[in-house]
Short mmCIF file of C-alpha atoms in Angstrom, two decimals:
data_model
loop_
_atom_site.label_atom_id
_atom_site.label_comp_id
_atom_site.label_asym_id
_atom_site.label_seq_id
_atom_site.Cartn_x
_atom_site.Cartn_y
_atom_site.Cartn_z
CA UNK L 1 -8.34 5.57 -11.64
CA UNK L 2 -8.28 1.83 -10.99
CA UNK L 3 -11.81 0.80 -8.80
CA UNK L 4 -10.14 -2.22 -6.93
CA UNK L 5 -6.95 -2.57 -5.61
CA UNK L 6 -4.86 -5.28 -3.75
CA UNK L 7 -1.83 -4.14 -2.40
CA UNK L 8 0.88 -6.71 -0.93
CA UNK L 9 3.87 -5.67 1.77
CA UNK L 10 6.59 -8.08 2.28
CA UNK L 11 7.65 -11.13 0.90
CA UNK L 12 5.57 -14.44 0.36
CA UNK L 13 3.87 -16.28 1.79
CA UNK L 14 4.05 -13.56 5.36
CA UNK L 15 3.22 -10.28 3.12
CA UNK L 16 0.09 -8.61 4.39
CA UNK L 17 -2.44 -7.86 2.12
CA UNK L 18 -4.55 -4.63 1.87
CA UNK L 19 -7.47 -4.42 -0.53
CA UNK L 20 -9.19 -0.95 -1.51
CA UNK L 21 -12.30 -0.47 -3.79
CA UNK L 22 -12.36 3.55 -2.71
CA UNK L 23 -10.51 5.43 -5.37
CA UNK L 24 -9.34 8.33 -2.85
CA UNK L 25 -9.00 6.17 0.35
CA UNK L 26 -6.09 4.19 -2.30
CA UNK L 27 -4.64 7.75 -4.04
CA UNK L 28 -3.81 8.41 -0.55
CA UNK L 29 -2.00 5.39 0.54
CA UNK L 30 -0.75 5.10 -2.80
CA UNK L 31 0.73 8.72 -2.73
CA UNK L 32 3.03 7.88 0.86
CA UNK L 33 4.19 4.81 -0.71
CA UNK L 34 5.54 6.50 -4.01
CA UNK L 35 7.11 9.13 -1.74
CA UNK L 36 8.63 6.37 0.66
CA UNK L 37 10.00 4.66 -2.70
CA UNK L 38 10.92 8.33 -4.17
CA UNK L 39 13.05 9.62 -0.83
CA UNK L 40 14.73 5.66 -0.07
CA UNK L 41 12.93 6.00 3.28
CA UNK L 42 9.59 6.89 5.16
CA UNK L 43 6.36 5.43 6.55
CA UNK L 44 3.18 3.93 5.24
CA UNK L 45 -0.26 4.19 7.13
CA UNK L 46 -2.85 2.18 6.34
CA UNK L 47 -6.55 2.58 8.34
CA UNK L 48 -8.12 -0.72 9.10
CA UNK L 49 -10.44 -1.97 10.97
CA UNK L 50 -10.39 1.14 13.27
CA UNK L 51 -6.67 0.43 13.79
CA UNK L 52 -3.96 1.74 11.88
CA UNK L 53 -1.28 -0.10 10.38
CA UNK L 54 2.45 1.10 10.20
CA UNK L 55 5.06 0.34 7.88
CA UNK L 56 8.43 1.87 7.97
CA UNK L 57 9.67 1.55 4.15
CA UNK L 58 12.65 0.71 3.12
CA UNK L 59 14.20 -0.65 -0.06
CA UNK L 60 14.64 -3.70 1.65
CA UNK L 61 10.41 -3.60 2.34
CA UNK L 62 8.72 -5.31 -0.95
CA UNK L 63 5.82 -3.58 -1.76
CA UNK L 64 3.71 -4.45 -5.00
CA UNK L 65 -0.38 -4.08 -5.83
CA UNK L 66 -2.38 -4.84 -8.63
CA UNK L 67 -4.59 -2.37 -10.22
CA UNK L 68 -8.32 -3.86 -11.56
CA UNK L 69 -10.77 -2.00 -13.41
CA UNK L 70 -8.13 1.27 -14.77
CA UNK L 71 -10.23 3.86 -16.42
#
């Protein structure tokens, strides 16, 4: 299970940029994105800052993260 992740929604240089060093906090964002990607469609929620963050996915949504410290 990877101990720091950055995740990155949209294109460059407007993407927004999510990091996560909480191994269940990411397995659960990580889990609505994969089934967003899986069904073509869907939404990913993303606590921060006491707000939460919305993104309706689509294929047309670019969505990428980078995994450090994979056991």
């Amino acid at each position: 299970m990877a101990t720091d992740v950055t995740l990155y929604i949209g294109t460059a240089p407007n993407y927004a940029k999510f990091r996560f060093n909480d191994a269940p906090t990411w397995e659960g964002v990580r889990s609505q994105i994969i089934t967003a990607m899986n069904m073509g469609r869907g939404t990913i929620e993303i606590d921060r800052k006491g707000d939460r963050v919305v993104y309706v996915y689509s294929p047309f949504l670019p969505v990428s993260w980078v995994e450090t410290g994979v056991n």
